[in-house]
mmCIF file of C-alpha atoms in Angstrom:
data_model
loop_
_atom_site.group_PDB
_atom_site.id
_atom_site.type_symbol
_atom_site.label_atom_id
_atom_site.label_comp_id
_atom_site.label_asym_id
_atom_site.label_seq_id
_atom_site.Cartn_x
_atom_site.Cartn_y
_atom_site.Cartn_z
ATOM 1 C CA UNK X 1 61.119 148.831 113.375
ATOM 2 C CA UNK X 2 63.749 146.655 114.995
ATOM 3 C CA UNK X 3 65.991 144.376 113.234
ATOM 4 C CA UNK X 4 63.876 141.343 114.050
ATOM 5 C CA UNK X 5 60.742 142.808 112.587
ATOM 6 C CA UNK X 6 62.598 144.337 109.651
ATOM 7 C CA UNK X 7 63.940 140.708 108.814
ATOM 8 C CA UNK X 8 60.470 139.307 109.019
ATOM 9 C CA UNK X 9 58.914 142.035 106.795
ATOM 10 C CA UNK X 10 61.628 141.479 104.125
ATOM 11 C CA UNK X 11 60.874 137.768 104.207
ATOM 12 C CA UNK X 12 57.194 138.483 103.703
ATOM 13 C CA UNK X 13 57.890 140.909 100.933
ATOM 14 C CA UNK X 14 60.136 138.322 99.245
ATOM 15 C CA UNK X 15 57.404 135.696 99.340
ATOM 16 C CA UNK X 16 54.758 137.992 98.047
ATOM 17 C CA UNK X 17 56.959 138.914 95.100
ATOM 18 C CA UNK X 18 57.473 135.233 94.275
ATOM 19 C CA UNK X 19 53.728 134.520 94.103
ATOM 20 C CA UNK X 20 52.489 134.521 90.445
ATOM 21 C CA UNK X 21 49.483 136.762 89.920
ATOM 22 C CA UNK X 22 46.074 135.231 89.457
ATOM 23 C CA UNK X 23 44.478 136.036 86.078
ATOM 24 C CA UNK X 24 40.760 135.863 86.349
ATOM 25 C CA UNK X 25 39.367 134.634 83.043
ATOM 26 C CA UNK X 26 36.250 136.529 81.809
ATOM 27 C CA UNK X 27 32.968 134.692 81.851
ATOM 28 C CA UNK X 28 32.250 132.929 78.447
ATOM 29 C CA UNK X 29 28.774 133.902 77.358
ATOM 30 C CA UNK X 30 26.721 131.002 76.103
ATOM 31 C CA UNK X 31 23.987 131.781 73.607
ATOM 32 C CA UNK X 32 20.969 129.667 72.806
ATOM 33 C CA UNK X 33 19.902 130.009 69.116
ATOM 34 C CA UNK X 34 16.323 128.943 68.244
ATOM 35 C CA UNK X 35 15.642 128.443 64.485
ATOM 36 C CA UNK X 36 12.312 129.145 62.630
ATOM 37 C CA UNK X 37 10.534 126.454 60.914
ATOM 38 C CA UNK X 38 6.827 126.594 61.945
ATOM 39 C CA UNK X 39 5.518 123.571 63.607
ATOM 40 C CA UNK X 40 8.758 121.625 63.166
ATOM 41 C CA UNK X 41 10.525 124.189 65.428
ATOM 42 C CA UNK X 42 8.590 122.773 68.304
ATOM 43 C CA UNK X 43 11.164 120.060 68.521
ATOM 44 C CA UNK X 44 13.225 122.732 70.320
ATOM 45 C CA UNK X 45 10.969 122.350 73.331
ATOM 46 C CA UNK X 46 12.121 118.782 73.602
ATOM 47 C CA UNK X 47 15.730 119.804 73.404
ATOM 48 C CA UNK X 48 15.098 122.480 76.112
ATOM 49 C CA UNK X 49 13.788 119.902 78.398
ATOM 50 C CA UNK X 50 17.045 117.966 78.363
ATOM 51 C CA UNK X 51 19.187 121.211 78.792
ATOM 52 C CA UNK X 52 17.015 122.365 81.617
ATOM 53 C CA UNK X 53 17.238 118.959 83.276
ATOM 54 C CA UNK X 54 21.037 119.073 82.837
ATOM 55 C CA UNK X 55 21.141 122.613 84.273
ATOM 56 C CA UNK X 56 23.011 124.095 81.321
ATOM 57 C CA UNK X 57 23.589 127.719 81.906
ATOM 58 C CA UNK X 58 22.304 130.193 79.113
ATOM 59 C CA UNK X 59 23.411 133.635 79.058
ATOM 60 C CA UNK X 60 21.440 134.831 76.116
ATOM 61 C CA UNK X 61 18.791 133.786 73.534
ATOM 62 C CA UNK X 62 18.275 134.543 69.996
ATOM 63 C CA UNK X 63 15.147 133.129 68.202
ATOM 64 C CA UNK X 64 13.632 133.355 64.728
ATOM 65 C CA UNK X 65 9.819 132.968 63.896
ATOM 66 C CA UNK X 66 8.508 130.100 66.010
ATOM 67 C CA UNK X 67 11.792 129.910 67.658
ATOM 68 C CA UNK X 68 11.275 133.711 68.730
ATOM 69 C CA UNK X 69 8.065 132.561 70.490
ATOM 70 C CA UNK X 70 9.771 129.701 72.370
ATOM 71 C CA UNK X 71 12.721 131.835 73.173
ATOM 72 C CA UNK X 72 10.576 134.824 74.375
ATOM 73 C CA UNK X 73 8.815 132.513 76.803
ATOM 74 C CA UNK X 74 11.968 130.911 77.951
ATOM 75 C CA UNK X 75 13.735 134.129 78.457
ATOM 76 C CA UNK X 76 11.000 135.581 80.713
ATOM 77 C CA UNK X 77 11.362 132.761 83.278
ATOM 78 C CA UNK X 78 8.626 130.296 81.896
ATOM 79 C CA UNK X 79 9.702 126.751 82.772
ATOM 80 C CA UNK X 80 10.042 124.389 79.874
ATOM 81 C CA UNK X 81 7.216 122.150 81.262
ATOM 82 C CA UNK X 82 4.910 125.180 81.146
ATOM 83 C CA UNK X 83 6.086 126.162 77.752
ATOM 84 C CA UNK X 84 5.057 122.760 76.446
ATOM 85 C CA UNK X 85 1.687 123.230 77.907
ATOM 86 C CA UNK X 86 1.102 126.629 76.604
ATOM 87 C CA UNK X 87 2.282 125.778 73.050
ATOM 88 C CA UNK X 88 0.081 122.680 73.061
ATOM 89 C CA UNK X 89 -3.000 124.869 73.903
ATOM 90 C CA UNK X 90 -1.880 127.434 71.295
ATOM 91 C CA UNK X 91 -1.933 124.663 68.563
ATOM 92 C CA UNK X 92 -5.674 124.199 69.322
ATOM 93 C CA UNK X 93 -6.545 127.894 68.650
ATOM 94 C CA UNK X 94 -8.920 128.362 65.705
ATOM 95 C CA UNK X 95 -6.485 130.452 63.684
ATOM 96 C CA UNK X 96 -3.771 127.890 63.946
ATOM 97 C CA UNK X 97 -6.050 125.098 62.910
ATOM 98 C CA UNK X 98 -7.221 127.274 59.829
ATOM 99 C CA UNK X 99 -3.525 127.532 58.845
ATOM 100 C CA UNK X 100 -3.034 123.843 58.842
ATOM 101 C CA UNK X 101 -6.357 123.243 56.989
ATOM 102 C CA UNK X 102 -5.464 125.783 54.395
ATOM 103 C CA UNK X 103 -2.077 124.275 53.643
ATOM 104 C CA UNK X 104 -2.951 120.620 54.138
ATOM 105 C CA UNK X 105 -3.613 119.206 50.602
ATOM 106 C CA UNK X 106 -5.353 116.085 51.837
ATOM 107 C CA UNK X 107 -7.973 118.224 53.869
ATOM 108 C CA UNK X 108 -9.208 119.646 50.626
ATOM 109 C CA UNK X 109 -8.700 116.868 48.138
ATOM 110 C CA UNK X 110 -12.357 116.266 47.293
ATOM 111 C CA UNK X 111 -11.612 115.789 43.586
ATOM 112 C CA UNK X 112 -9.293 117.215 40.871
ATOM 113 C CA UNK X 113 -11.691 120.024 40.168
ATOM 114 C CA UNK X 114 -11.962 120.820 43.793
ATOM 115 C CA UNK X 115 -8.178 121.095 44.092
ATOM 116 C CA UNK X 116 -7.843 123.223 41.125
ATOM 117 C CA UNK X 117 -10.409 125.668 42.253
ATOM 118 C CA UNK X 118 -8.870 125.670 45.702
ATOM 119 C CA UNK X 119 -5.491 126.662 44.314
ATOM 120 C CA UNK X 120 -6.920 129.191 41.933
ATOM 121 C CA UNK X 121 -9.089 130.752 44.472
ATOM 122 C CA UNK X 122 -6.292 130.927 47.124
ATOM 123 C CA UNK X 123 -4.082 132.590 44.498
ATOM 124 C CA UNK X 124 -6.565 135.103 43.219
ATOM 125 C CA UNK X 125 -7.869 136.113 46.632
ATOM 126 C CA UNK X 126 -4.450 136.641 48.163
ATOM 127 C CA UNK X 127 -2.940 138.259 45.158
ATOM 128 C CA UNK X 128 -5.168 141.297 45.748
ATOM 129 C CA UNK X 129 -5.137 141.679 49.471
ATOM 130 C CA UNK X 130 -2.395 142.299 52.070
ATOM 131 C CA UNK X 131 -2.479 138.958 53.673
ATOM 132 C CA UNK X 132 -4.642 136.151 54.987
ATOM 133 C CA UNK X 133 -4.414 137.471 58.519
ATOM 134 C CA UNK X 134 -3.667 141.059 59.638
ATOM 135 C CA UNK X 135 -1.344 142.360 62.432
ATOM 136 C CA UNK X 136 -4.157 142.874 65.028
ATOM 137 C CA UNK X 137 -5.180 139.163 64.621
ATOM 138 C CA UNK X 138 -1.630 138.083 65.140
ATOM 139 C CA UNK X 139 -1.244 140.393 68.297
ATOM 140 C CA UNK X 140 -4.573 139.083 69.721
ATOM 141 C CA UNK X 141 -3.521 135.535 69.115
ATOM 142 C CA UNK X 142 -0.044 135.769 70.509
ATOM 143 C CA UNK X 143 -1.032 137.868 73.417
ATOM 144 C CA UNK X 144 -2.354 134.662 74.910
ATOM 145 C CA UNK X 145 1.102 133.481 75.161
ATOM 146 C CA UNK X 146 3.099 136.576 75.700
ATOM 147 C CA UNK X 147 1.770 139.521 77.843
ATOM 148 C CA UNK X 148 1.386 142.837 75.806
ATOM 149 C CA UNK X 149 2.868 144.612 78.896
ATOM 150 C CA UNK X 150 6.209 142.779 78.649
ATOM 151 C CA UNK X 151 9.375 144.501 77.359
ATOM 152 C CA UNK X 152 12.806 143.120 76.472
ATOM 153 C CA UNK X 153 14.332 144.845 79.619
ATOM 154 C CA UNK X 154 12.055 142.680 81.733
ATOM 155 C CA UNK X 155 13.497 139.349 80.442
ATOM 156 C CA UNK X 156 15.355 137.297 82.920
ATOM 157 C CA UNK X 157 17.769 136.142 80.185
ATOM 158 C CA UNK X 158 18.675 138.597 77.574
ATOM 159 C CA UNK X 159 16.577 138.088 74.479
ATOM 160 C CA UNK X 160 16.816 139.054 70.835
ATOM 161 C CA UNK X 161 14.705 138.035 67.859
ATOM 162 C CA UNK X 162 15.251 138.588 64.197
ATOM 163 C CA UNK X 163 13.026 139.861 61.333
ATOM 164 C CA UNK X 164 13.474 140.845 57.753
ATOM 165 C CA UNK X 165 13.184 144.412 56.582
ATOM 166 C CA UNK X 166 11.497 144.078 53.146
ATOM 167 C CA UNK X 167 12.071 147.701 52.214
ATOM 168 C CA UNK X 168 15.841 147.429 52.221
ATOM 169 C CA UNK X 169 16.134 143.592 51.995
ATOM 170 C CA UNK X 170 18.129 143.547 55.372
ATOM 171 C CA UNK X 171 18.210 141.274 58.442
ATOM 172 C CA UNK X 172 17.141 143.169 61.617
ATOM 173 C CA UNK X 173 17.793 142.401 65.213
ATOM 174 C CA UNK X 174 15.070 143.442 67.618
ATOM 175 C CA UNK X 175 15.972 143.478 71.376
ATOM 176 C CA UNK X 176 14.281 146.669 72.569
ATOM 177 C CA UNK X 177 10.789 147.814 73.314
ATOM 178 C CA UNK X 178 7.684 145.755 73.269
ATOM 179 C CA UNK X 179 8.396 142.095 73.321
ATOM 180 C CA UNK X 180 5.115 140.923 71.869
ATOM 181 C CA UNK X 181 5.269 143.252 68.883
ATOM 182 C CA UNK X 182 8.814 142.199 68.146
ATOM 183 C CA UNK X 183 7.842 138.523 68.188
ATOM 184 C CA UNK X 184 4.858 139.126 65.851
ATOM 185 C CA UNK X 185 7.248 140.779 63.392
ATOM 186 C CA UNK X 186 9.594 137.703 63.634
ATOM 187 C CA UNK X 187 6.781 135.315 62.877
ATOM 188 C CA UNK X 188 4.938 137.302 60.199
ATOM 189 C CA UNK X 189 5.190 134.715 57.175
ATOM 190 C CA UNK X 190 4.997 136.865 53.952
ATOM 191 C CA UNK X 191 1.635 136.689 52.444
ATOM 192 C CA UNK X 192 0.066 134.844 55.355
ATOM 193 C CA UNK X 193 0.410 137.712 57.889
ATOM 194 C CA UNK X 194 0.640 141.403 57.106
ATOM 195 C CA UNK X 195 4.075 142.944 57.417
ATOM 196 C CA UNK X 196 4.816 144.920 60.684
ATOM 197 C CA UNK X 197 5.768 148.678 60.422
ATOM 198 C CA UNK X 198 8.259 149.702 63.019
ATOM 199 C CA UNK X 199 10.917 152.380 63.161
ATOM 200 C CA UNK X 200 10.702 152.995 59.407
ATOM 201 C CA UNK X 201 10.977 149.436 58.527
ATOM 202 C CA UNK X 202 8.589 146.911 56.979
ATOM 203 C CA UNK X 203 9.324 143.725 58.912
ATOM 204 C CA UNK X 204 8.414 140.128 57.969
ATOM 205 C CA UNK X 205 9.408 136.714 59.100
ATOM 206 C CA UNK X 206 13.119 136.559 60.059
ATOM 207 C CA UNK X 207 13.480 133.159 58.364
ATOM 208 C CA UNK X 208 13.343 134.884 55.010
ATOM 209 C CA UNK X 209 17.087 135.629 55.409
ATOM 210 C CA UNK X 210 18.061 134.122 58.727
ATOM 211 C CA UNK X 211 16.134 131.207 59.992
ATOM 212 C CA UNK X 212 19.020 130.040 61.964
ATOM 213 C CA UNK X 213 20.379 133.321 63.471
ATOM 214 C CA UNK X 214 23.786 132.199 64.707
ATOM 215 C CA UNK X 215 25.499 135.419 63.503
ATOM 216 C CA UNK X 216 22.930 137.498 65.365
ATOM 217 C CA UNK X 217 24.112 135.854 68.454
ATOM 218 C CA UNK X 218 27.733 136.697 67.592
ATOM 219 C CA UNK X 219 26.704 140.304 67.186
ATOM 220 C CA UNK X 220 25.068 140.118 70.610
ATOM 221 C CA UNK X 221 28.354 139.107 72.115
ATOM 222 C CA UNK X 222 28.133 135.238 72.424
ATOM 223 C CA UNK X 223 31.232 133.163 72.949
ATOM 224 C CA UNK X 224 29.801 129.767 72.718
ATOM 225 C CA UNK X 225 26.716 129.257 70.387
ATOM 226 C CA UNK X 226 24.277 126.416 70.942
ATOM 227 C CA UNK X 227 21.889 126.167 67.780
ATOM 228 C CA UNK X 228 18.691 124.164 67.793
ATOM 229 C CA UNK X 229 17.403 123.693 64.209
ATOM 230 C CA UNK X 230 13.949 122.639 63.039
ATOM 231 C CA UNK X 231 15.239 119.773 61.082
ATOM 232 C CA UNK X 232 15.546 119.036 57.382
ATOM 233 C CA UNK X 233 13.038 119.408 54.380
ATOM 234 C CA UNK X 234 10.554 116.341 54.083
ATOM 235 C CA UNK X 235 10.750 114.343 51.090
ATOM 236 C CA UNK X 236 7.272 114.789 50.022
ATOM 237 C CA UNK X 237 6.828 115.496 46.358
ATOM 238 C CA UNK X 238 5.017 118.955 45.722
ATOM 239 C CA UNK X 239 2.294 118.506 43.160
ATOM 240 C CA UNK X 240 0.056 121.575 43.019
ATOM 241 C CA UNK X 241 1.231 125.163 42.179
ATOM 242 C CA UNK X 242 0.895 126.451 45.664
ATOM 243 C CA UNK X 243 2.877 123.504 47.061
ATOM 244 C CA UNK X 244 5.725 124.175 44.597
ATOM 245 C CA UNK X 245 5.826 127.893 45.472
ATOM 246 C CA UNK X 246 6.032 127.122 49.315
ATOM 247 C CA UNK X 247 8.658 124.448 48.701
ATOM 248 C CA UNK X 248 10.798 126.750 46.550
ATOM 249 C CA UNK X 249 10.871 129.370 49.150
ATOM 250 C CA UNK X 250 11.559 126.807 51.871
ATOM 251 C CA UNK X 251 14.598 125.434 50.050
ATOM 252 C CA UNK X 252 16.085 128.814 50.203
ATOM 253 C CA UNK X 253 15.469 129.460 53.765
ATOM 254 C CA UNK X 254 16.712 125.954 54.664
ATOM 255 C CA UNK X 255 19.938 126.410 52.704
ATOM 256 C CA UNK X 256 20.600 129.910 54.442
ATOM 257 C CA UNK X 257 20.013 128.043 57.739
ATOM 258 C CA UNK X 258 22.485 125.424 56.995
ATOM 259 C CA UNK X 259 25.219 127.887 56.301
ATOM 260 C CA UNK X 260 24.711 129.677 59.603
ATOM 261 C CA UNK X 261 24.349 126.299 61.460
ATOM 262 C CA UNK X 262 27.781 125.346 60.369
ATOM 263 C CA UNK X 263 29.075 128.355 62.428
ATOM 264 C CA UNK X 264 27.396 127.117 65.736
ATOM 265 C CA UNK X 265 29.693 125.651 68.359
ATOM 266 C CA UNK X 266 27.185 122.843 68.749
ATOM 267 C CA UNK X 267 24.040 121.925 66.771
ATOM 268 C CA UNK X 268 21.082 120.027 67.894
ATOM 269 C CA UNK X 269 19.238 118.949 64.783
ATOM 270 C CA UNK X 270 16.240 116.690 65.369
ATOM 271 C CA UNK X 271 14.751 114.775 62.434
ATOM 272 C CA UNK X 272 11.468 116.317 61.666
ATOM 273 C CA UNK X 273 11.390 115.507 57.922
ATOM 274 C CA UNK X 274 8.149 113.506 58.263
ATOM 275 C CA UNK X 275 6.149 116.674 59.248
ATOM 276 C CA UNK X 276 5.384 119.887 57.452
ATOM 277 C CA UNK X 277 5.902 123.592 58.798
ATOM 278 C CA UNK X 278 2.045 123.721 59.469
ATOM 279 C CA UNK X 279 1.762 120.351 61.182
ATOM 280 C CA UNK X 280 0.665 121.823 64.410
ATOM 281 C CA UNK X 281 -1.788 119.021 65.156
ATOM 282 C CA UNK X 282 1.396 116.818 65.620
ATOM 283 C CA UNK X 283 2.983 119.263 68.184
ATOM 284 C CA UNK X 284 3.303 116.531 70.852
ATOM 285 C CA UNK X 285 5.022 114.053 68.630
ATOM 286 C CA UNK X 286 7.532 116.790 67.253
ATOM 287 C CA UNK X 287 8.280 117.777 70.944
ATOM 288 C CA UNK X 288 9.026 114.121 71.904
ATOM 289 C CA UNK X 289 11.227 113.760 68.956
ATOM 290 C CA UNK X 290 13.411 116.747 70.029
ATOM 291 C CA UNK X 291 13.688 115.333 73.490
ATOM 292 C CA UNK X 292 14.689 111.884 72.297
ATOM 293 C CA UNK X 293 17.385 113.149 70.029
ATOM 294 C CA UNK X 294 18.795 115.668 72.549
ATOM 295 C CA UNK X 295 19.186 112.802 74.970
ATOM 296 C CA UNK X 296 21.385 110.943 72.389
ATOM 297 C CA UNK X 297 23.447 113.958 71.762
ATOM 298 C CA UNK X 298 23.896 115.336 75.434
ATOM 299 C CA UNK X 299 27.132 113.574 76.131
ATOM 300 C CA UNK X 300 28.748 114.934 72.949
ATOM 301 C CA UNK X 301 27.287 118.336 73.753
ATOM 302 C CA UNK X 302 28.820 118.453 77.415
ATOM 303 C CA UNK X 303 32.142 117.520 75.821
ATOM 304 C CA UNK X 304 32.034 120.400 73.362
ATOM 305 C CA UNK X 305 30.876 122.750 76.106
ATOM 306 C CA UNK X 306 33.701 121.771 78.471
ATOM 307 C CA UNK X 307 36.237 122.007 75.611
ATOM 308 C CA UNK X 308 35.266 124.850 73.377
ATOM 309 C CA UNK X 309 37.250 125.622 70.199
ATOM 310 C CA UNK X 310 37.992 128.999 68.919
ATOM 311 C CA UNK X 311 37.781 128.504 65.257
ATOM 312 C CA UNK X 312 33.956 128.960 64.895
ATOM 313 C CA UNK X 313 34.161 132.130 66.921
ATOM 314 C CA UNK X 314 36.868 133.590 64.786
ATOM 315 C CA UNK X 315 34.939 132.821 61.664
ATOM 316 C CA UNK X 316 31.814 134.338 63.010
ATOM 317 C CA UNK X 317 33.594 137.514 63.703
ATOM 318 C CA UNK X 318 34.972 137.470 60.025
ATOM 319 C CA UNK X 319 31.581 137.074 58.428
ATOM 320 C CA UNK X 320 29.580 139.434 60.817
ATOM 321 C CA UNK X 321 29.916 142.440 58.581
ATOM 322 C CA UNK X 322 28.324 140.571 55.741
ATOM 323 C CA UNK X 323 25.195 139.860 57.834
ATOM 324 C CA UNK X 324 24.717 142.998 59.962
#
């Protein structure tokens, strides 16, 4: 190499050494967490309409109970518009109408004696049998929404759902195997549906311990958690024994959900207090309420997404061992 070329090479080397290395930041994984809450969870479809319209990227989904049904559909590539149509049709199923009829006091309020006999009969019949509906009935019903052939590995977006193991009293995250059976476990309301036996566990509704599975999303590797709740308790005064028992259990679930909600990076919480968990006949109104409130929050959400804070992530990591 002659002196001229050597001089040029030395100049190039000097410039290269002065260039600062480019550090490629790892992709931040955004999780969508869909809470349980029966019919009130359908407000999530309205929120998803807004997120889809705004092209918000989602890297993983975690769902509980009704949120698991919505999440399973969304994760397998079903558009939000189609999900809405599927769910509205689902709410017309005979089994769903039976649930609403069973738990709607007004539908059975013929007279005081009739109310008493209804509650007593409900209590006695269900005290001595496994549940009102068995596993096969649930699988047949939900197979109209989710194909029995689908597995978690076929999801377009990584999906997990949560259930509760009543043998050990533990939260369970399911993200392997048959998608339909996992969702059935996540929605199996104790006493209404029979528990699902799987891998030595006896699984019921994930909402028993984790209606809002934010910490499950942390365990799955989320960096930014978007949570969609099913709203607050309604302010109706429970009168009959059955209503009091349901209300008492719901208070516990809602309180657990409130604690996990505080750890989400952003929370959409549509007001659904005027409806009950079994108000499936009001599905269209509930969905519209979710969309309306998501539109009012979208600017604040975008700001939070563009400027994520690390405090929530650190706290989720800290409490993770207490949950899973």
